[in-house]
Amino acid sequence: MTSLDKPTSDTDQPHRTDQQADDAKAVTEAALFEAFGGVRGMVETVLPGLLFVTIFTINKDLKASAIAALAVSLVLVVVRLIRRDTVKHAFSGVFGVAFGVAFAMMTGNAKDFYLPGMLYTLGLALAYLVTALAGVPLIGLILGPVFKENLSWRTRNPGRKKAYTKASYAWGLILLAKCAILFPLYWWADTTELGWVLVALKIPPFLLAVYLTWVFLAKAPAPIDVFAEMEAEEQAEKDRKAAGESRDRTAAEGDAAPGFAGAEGDVLAPGFGDTEHGAGRTGDHRRP
């Protein structure tokens, strides 16, 4: 088992100083904002639904509300493209709004604009819980590449695996609680009531889940940077190869030194040994 594959325990992790702990919290916070889109991502998540319910509350026009929500989602994508920012959060918002518009237009029921998003939330909640139970927490699969640790936390960093498991349970339970509020409203409330409650529940549960994730990960051992390890291994392999080539050159230069090989492979200086006109056997010195 190589050092890269060897599991580590919590006790193997070096004790952190206060400064290192603060740095770890800052890195964790920055990574979470990057993964979940930050403030701008939250705005892009809320704005289409907010515009839909506002217009529908005013004029009860399903078509106008749907077109306005879809249009603002497309504008958000275009703005990101112009600024050359990442578009994954904006694109996910466009697809969500497009599905909602399609459902609502097909059924003629404005409440169905929210149904795809609610079903997605329910499925995501179950995914967080099931993967946590299976020992492969979904939040770890999402954040592992962000922290440059990929899946190393599964076998080599049990402290982080435990933190990811707790965070996945937190996400799953928070989203299930959200669904427990929204689905009864879908069946028994009118469109405007459902819409305003859904808008109100967009940000707070999300912020709570992100905060708990930050708490769990900030207290966990530092991530193992597998990319840095691979680069170190590649450099070490290059160094070993260079050292081997140097030894081979040195050996080749030694074999090419002046002298003659004797019968047993010994190198003899010129003028010594048995020759046709030279001295006889070793020790047989005759006076001329």
CSV table of C-alpha atoms in Angstrom, one decimal:
chain,number,residue,atom,x,y,z
A,1,MET,CA,0.0,0.0,0.0
A,2,THR,CA,1.5,3.3,-1.1
A,3,SER,CA,1.5,6.5,1.0
A,4,LEU,CA,-1.2,7.9,-1.3
A,5,ASP,CA,-3.6,5.0,-0.6
A,6,LYS,CA,-2.8,4.6,3.1
A,7,PRO,CA,-5.8,5.5,5.3
A,8,THR,CA,-5.4,8.1,8.0
A,9,SER,CA,-7.2,8.6,11.3
A,10,ASP,CA,-8.2,11.7,13.1
A,11,THR,CA,-5.2,11.3,15.4
A,12,ASP,CA,-2.8,11.4,12.4
A,13,GLN,CA,-3.9,14.9,11.6
A,14,PRO,CA,-1.5,17.6,13.0
A,15,HIS,CA,-2.9,19.8,15.7
A,16,ARG,CA,-4.1,23.1,14.3
A,17,THR,CA,-3.2,26.5,15.7
A,18,ASP,CA,-5.8,29.2,16.0
A,19,GLN,CA,-4.5,30.9,12.9
A,20,GLN,CA,-4.7,27.6,10.9
A,21,ALA,CA,-8.2,27.1,12.2
A,22,ASP,CA,-9.3,30.5,11.1
A,23,ASP,CA,-7.7,29.9,7.7
A,24,ALA,CA,-9.5,26.6,7.3
A,25,LYS,CA,-12.8,28.3,8.1
A,26,ALA,CA,-12.2,31.0,5.5
A,27,VAL,CA,-11.2,28.5,2.9
A,28,THR,CA,-14.4,26.4,3.7
A,29,GLU,CA,-16.6,29.5,3.5
A,30,ALA,CA,-15.1,30.5,0.1
A,31,ALA,CA,-15.5,27.0,-1.3
A,32,LEU,CA,-19.1,26.8,-0.2
A,33,PHE,CA,-20.0,30.1,-1.8
A,34,GLU,CA,-18.3,29.0,-5.0
A,35,ALA,CA,-20.1,25.7,-5.0
A,36,PHE,CA,-23.6,27.1,-4.3
A,37,GLY,CA,-23.3,30.4,-6.3
A,38,GLY,CA,-23.0,32.9,-3.5
A,39,VAL,CA,-25.3,35.9,-3.2
A,40,ARG,CA,-25.7,36.3,-6.9
A,41,GLY,CA,-26.7,32.6,-7.3
A,42,MET,CA,-29.4,33.1,-4.6
A,43,VAL,CA,-30.7,36.2,-6.4
A,44,GLU,CA,-30.9,34.2,-9.7
A,45,THR,CA,-32.7,31.4,-7.9
A,46,VAL,CA,-35.3,33.7,-6.3
A,47,LEU,CA,-36.0,36.3,-9.0
A,48,PRO,CA,-37.9,34.3,-11.6
A,49,GLY,CA,-40.3,32.8,-9.1
A,50,LEU,CA,-40.8,36.2,-7.4
A,51,LEU,CA,-41.6,37.8,-10.7
A,52,PHE,CA,-44.0,35.0,-11.6
A,53,VAL,CA,-46.0,35.2,-8.4
A,54,THR,CA,-46.0,39.1,-8.4
A,55,ILE,CA,-47.4,39.4,-11.9
A,56,PHE,CA,-49.9,36.6,-11.3
A,57,THR,CA,-51.0,38.2,-8.0
A,58,ILE,CA,-51.7,41.4,-9.9
A,59,ASN,CA,-53.5,40.3,-13.0
A,60,LYS,CA,-54.0,36.5,-12.7
A,61,ASP,CA,-52.6,36.1,-16.2
A,62,LEU,CA,-50.7,32.7,-16.4
A,63,LYS,CA,-49.2,33.3,-19.8
A,64,ALA,CA,-47.8,36.8,-19.0
A,65,SER,CA,-46.4,35.5,-15.7
A,66,ALA,CA,-44.8,32.5,-17.3
A,67,ILE,CA,-43.2,34.5,-20.1
A,68,ALA,CA,-41.9,37.2,-17.7
A,69,ALA,CA,-40.3,34.5,-15.5
A,70,LEU,CA,-38.7,32.8,-18.4
A,71,ALA,CA,-37.5,36.1,-19.9
A,72,VAL,CA,-35.7,37.2,-16.8
A,73,SER,CA,-34.0,33.8,-16.5
A,74,LEU,CA,-32.6,34.2,-20.0
A,75,VAL,CA,-31.5,37.7,-19.3
A,76,LEU,CA,-29.5,36.5,-16.2
A,77,VAL,CA,-27.8,33.9,-18.4
A,78,VAL,CA,-26.9,36.5,-21.1
A,79,VAL,CA,-25.5,38.8,-18.4
A,80,ARG,CA,-23.2,36.1,-17.1
A,81,LEU,CA,-22.1,35.3,-20.7
A,82,ILE,CA,-21.3,38.9,-21.3
A,83,ARG,CA,-19.3,39.1,-18.1
A,84,ARG,CA,-17.7,35.7,-18.9
A,85,ASP,CA,-18.8,34.4,-15.5
A,86,THR,CA,-19.7,30.8,-14.8
A,87,VAL,CA,-23.2,30.1,-16.1
A,88,LYS,CA,-24.0,26.8,-14.3
A,89,HIS,CA,-26.3,28.4,-11.7
A,90,ALA,CA,-28.1,30.6,-14.3
A,91,PHE,CA,-28.5,27.7,-16.7
A,92,SER,CA,-30.0,25.5,-14.0
A,93,GLY,CA,-32.4,28.4,-13.2
A,94,VAL,CA,-33.4,28.6,-16.9
A,95,PHE,CA,-34.1,24.9,-17.1
A,96,GLY,CA,-36.1,24.9,-13.8
A,97,VAL,CA,-38.2,27.9,-15.0
A,98,ALA,CA,-38.7,26.3,-18.5
A,99,PHE,CA,-40.0,23.1,-16.9
A,100,GLY,CA,-42.3,25.0,-14.7
A,101,VAL,CA,-43.7,27.1,-17.6
A,102,ALA,CA,-44.2,23.9,-19.7
A,103,PHE,CA,-46.1,22.2,-16.9
A,104,ALA,CA,-48.3,25.2,-16.2
A,105,MET,CA,-49.1,25.9,-19.8
A,106,MET,CA,-49.9,22.2,-20.5
A,107,THR,CA,-52.3,21.9,-17.5
A,108,GLY,CA,-53.6,25.4,-17.5
A,109,ASN,CA,-53.0,25.5,-13.7
A,110,ALA,CA,-50.7,28.2,-12.5
A,111,LYS,CA,-49.7,26.2,-9.4
A,112,ASP,CA,-48.1,23.7,-11.7
A,113,PHE,CA,-45.4,26.3,-12.4
A,114,TYR,CA,-44.0,25.3,-9.0
A,115,LEU,CA,-44.5,21.6,-9.2
A,116,PRO,CA,-41.2,20.6,-11.0
A,117,GLY,CA,-39.1,22.6,-8.5
A,118,MET,CA,-41.0,21.0,-5.6
A,119,LEU,CA,-40.4,17.5,-7.0
A,120,TYR,CA,-36.8,18.3,-7.6
A,121,THR,CA,-36.5,19.4,-4.0
A,122,LEU,CA,-38.1,16.2,-2.7
A,123,GLY,CA,-35.8,14.1,-4.9
A,124,LEU,CA,-32.7,16.0,-3.7
A,125,ALA,CA,-33.7,15.5,-0.1
A,126,LEU,CA,-34.0,11.8,-0.5
A,127,ALA,CA,-30.7,11.7,-2.4
A,128,TYR,CA,-28.9,13.4,0.5
A,129,LEU,CA,-30.4,11.0,3.0
A,130,VAL,CA,-29.9,7.8,1.0
A,131,THR,CA,-26.3,8.6,0.1
A,132,ALA,CA,-25.5,9.5,3.7
A,133,LEU,CA,-26.9,6.1,4.8
A,134,ALA,CA,-24.9,4.4,2.1
A,135,GLY,CA,-21.7,5.9,3.3
A,136,VAL,CA,-21.2,8.0,0.2
A,137,PRO,CA,-22.7,11.4,1.3
A,138,LEU,CA,-23.8,13.5,-1.7
A,139,ILE,CA,-22.4,16.7,-0.3
A,140,GLY,CA,-19.0,15.1,-0.3
A,141,LEU,CA,-19.4,14.2,-4.0
A,142,ILE,CA,-20.3,17.8,-4.7
A,143,LEU,CA,-17.6,19.5,-2.6
A,144,GLY,CA,-14.8,17.1,-3.0
A,145,PRO,CA,-13.6,18.5,-6.3
A,146,VAL,CA,-14.0,22.0,-5.0
A,147,PHE,CA,-11.6,21.3,-2.2
A,148,LYS,CA,-9.3,19.4,-4.6
A,149,GLU,CA,-9.6,16.3,-2.5
A,150,ASN,CA,-12.0,14.4,-4.9
A,151,LEU,CA,-13.0,11.2,-3.2
A,152,SER,CA,-9.9,10.9,-0.9
A,153,TRP,CA,-12.1,11.6,2.1
A,154,ARG,CA,-13.8,8.2,1.7
A,155,THR,CA,-10.8,6.1,2.7
A,156,ARG,CA,-8.1,8.4,3.8
A,157,ASN,CA,-9.8,11.1,5.8
A,158,PRO,CA,-12.4,9.6,8.1
A,159,GLY,CA,-12.9,12.9,10.0
A,160,ARG,CA,-14.0,14.7,6.8
A,161,LYS,CA,-16.2,11.7,5.8
A,162,LYS,CA,-18.0,12.1,9.1
A,163,ALA,CA,-18.4,15.8,8.5
A,164,TYR,CA,-19.8,15.3,5.0
A,165,THR,CA,-22.2,12.6,6.4
A,166,LYS,CA,-23.5,15.0,9.0
A,167,ALA,CA,-23.9,17.8,6.4
A,168,SER,CA,-25.8,15.5,4.0
A,169,TYR,CA,-28.2,14.5,6.8
A,170,ALA,CA,-28.7,18.2,7.5
A,171,TRP,CA,-29.4,19.0,3.9
A,172,GLY,CA,-31.8,16.1,3.5
A,173,LEU,CA,-33.8,16.9,6.7
A,174,ILE,CA,-34.0,20.6,6.0
A,175,LEU,CA,-35.3,20.0,2.4
A,176,LEU,CA,-37.8,17.4,3.7
A,177,ALA,CA,-39.1,19.9,6.2
A,178,LYS,CA,-39.5,22.4,3.3
A,179,CYS,CA,-41.4,19.8,1.3
A,180,ALA,CA,-43.6,19.1,4.3
A,181,ILE,CA,-44.8,22.7,4.1
A,182,LEU,CA,-45.1,23.1,0.4
A,183,PHE,CA,-46.9,20.0,-0.8
A,184,PRO,CA,-49.9,20.5,1.5
A,185,LEU,CA,-50.1,24.1,0.2
A,186,TYR,CA,-49.9,22.8,-3.4
A,187,TRP,CA,-53.1,20.7,-2.8
A,188,TRP,CA,-55.1,23.1,-0.6
A,189,ALA,CA,-53.9,26.7,-1.0
A,190,ASP,CA,-54.4,28.9,-4.0
A,191,THR,CA,-51.6,29.9,-6.4
A,192,THR,CA,-50.7,33.2,-4.8
A,193,GLU,CA,-50.4,31.7,-1.3
A,194,LEU,CA,-48.3,28.9,-2.5
A,195,GLY,CA,-46.1,31.2,-4.6
A,196,TRP,CA,-45.4,33.7,-1.8
A,197,VAL,CA,-44.7,30.9,0.7
A,198,LEU,CA,-42.3,29.3,-1.8
A,199,VAL,CA,-40.5,32.5,-2.4
A,200,ALA,CA,-40.2,33.0,1.4
A,201,LEU,CA,-38.7,29.6,1.8
A,202,LYS,CA,-36.2,29.9,-1.0
A,203,ILE,CA,-33.3,31.5,1.0
A,204,PRO,CA,-33.7,30.7,4.7
A,205,PRO,CA,-33.5,26.9,4.5
A,206,PHE,CA,-30.7,27.1,2.0
A,207,LEU,CA,-28.7,29.4,4.3
A,208,LEU,CA,-29.3,27.2,7.2
A,209,ALA,CA,-28.0,24.1,5.3
A,210,VAL,CA,-24.9,26.0,4.1
A,211,TYR,CA,-24.2,27.3,7.6
A,212,LEU,CA,-24.4,23.8,9.1
A,213,THR,CA,-22.2,22.5,6.3
A,214,TRP,CA,-19.7,25.2,7.1
A,215,VAL,CA,-19.8,24.4,10.9
A,216,PHE,CA,-19.2,20.6,10.2
A,217,LEU,CA,-16.4,21.1,7.7
A,218,ALA,CA,-14.6,23.9,9.6
A,219,LYS,CA,-14.2,21.5,12.6
A,220,ALA,CA,-13.1,18.6,10.4
A,221,PRO,CA,-9.5,17.7,9.4
A,222,ALA,CA,-8.0,19.6,6.5
A,223,PRO,CA,-8.7,18.2,3.0
A,224,ILE,CA,-6.0,16.1,1.3
A,225,ASP,CA,-5.0,17.9,-1.9
A,226,VAL,CA,-4.8,14.9,-4.3
A,227,PHE,CA,-3.7,17.1,-7.2
A,228,ALA,CA,-0.7,18.3,-5.3
A,229,GLU,CA,0.1,14.7,-4.3
A,230,MET,CA,0.0,13.6,-8.0
A,231,GLU,CA,2.2,16.4,-9.0
A,232,ALA,CA,4.7,15.5,-6.2
A,233,GLU,CA,4.6,11.9,-7.3
A,234,GLU,CA,5.3,12.9,-11.0
A,235,GLN,CA,8.2,15.1,-9.9
A,236,ALA,CA,9.6,12.3,-7.7
A,237,GLU,CA,9.4,9.9,-10.6
A,238,LYS,CA,11.2,12.3,-12.9
A,239,ASP,CA,13.9,12.8,-10.3
A,240,ARG,CA,14.4,9.0,-9.9
A,241,LYS,CA,14.6,8.6,-13.7
A,242,ALA,CA,17.2,11.4,-13.9
A,243,ALA,CA,19.2,9.8,-11.1
A,244,GLY,CA,19.1,6.4,-12.8
A,245,GLU,CA,20.3,7.9,-16.1
A,246,SER,CA,23.1,9.7,-14.3
A,247,ARG,CA,24.3,6.4,-12.7
A,248,ASP,CA,24.2,4.6,-16.1
A,249,ARG,CA,26.3,7.3,-17.7
A,250,THR,CA,28.9,7.1,-14.9
A,251,ALA,CA,29.1,3.4,-15.2
A,252,ALA,CA,29.5,3.6,-19.0
A,253,GLU,CA,32.3,6.1,-18.6
A,254,GLY,CA,34.1,3.8,-16.1
A,255,ASP,CA,33.9,0.8,-18.5
A,256,ALA,CA,35.5,2.9,-21.2
A,257,ALA,CA,38.7,3.7,-19.1
A,258,PRO,CA,42.2,2.8,-20.7
A,259,GLY,CA,43.6,-0.7,-20.1
A,260,PHE,CA,43.3,-4.3,-21.3
A,261,ALA,CA,41.1,-7.0,-19.8
A,262,GLY,CA,42.9,-10.1,-18.7
A,263,ALA,CA,41.7,-13.6,-19.2
A,264,GLU,CA,39.5,-13.4,-16.1
A,265,GLY,CA,38.3,-9.9,-16.9
A,266,ASP,CA,41.0,-8.1,-14.8
A,267,VAL,CA,42.3,-4.9,-16.2
A,268,LEU,CA,46.1,-5.1,-16.6
A,269,ALA,CA,48.5,-2.3,-17.2
A,270,PRO,CA,50.4,-2.3,-20.5
A,271,GLY,CA,53.7,-4.4,-20.3
A,272,PHE,CA,52.6,-6.8,-17.6
A,273,GLY,CA,51.2,-10.3,-17.8
A,274,ASP,CA,51.8,-13.2,-20.2
A,275,THR,CA,52.7,-12.2,-23.7
A,276,GLU,CA,54.5,-13.9,-26.5
A,277,HIS,CA,57.7,-11.8,-26.1
A,278,GLY,CA,57.3,-10.7,-22.5
A,279,ALA,CA,57.9,-12.4,-19.3
A,280,GLY,CA,56.7,-15.8,-18.6
A,281,ARG,CA,54.4,-16.9,-15.9
A,282,THR,CA,54.0,-14.8,-12.8
A,283,GLY,CA,57.1,-15.2,-10.7
A,284,ASP,CA,59.2,-16.8,-13.5
A,285,HIS,CA,61.8,-14.1,-14.0
A,286,ARG,CA,64.9,-15.3,-16.0
A,287,ARG,CA,68.1,-13.4,-16.3
A,288,PRO,CA,68.9,-12.7,-20.0
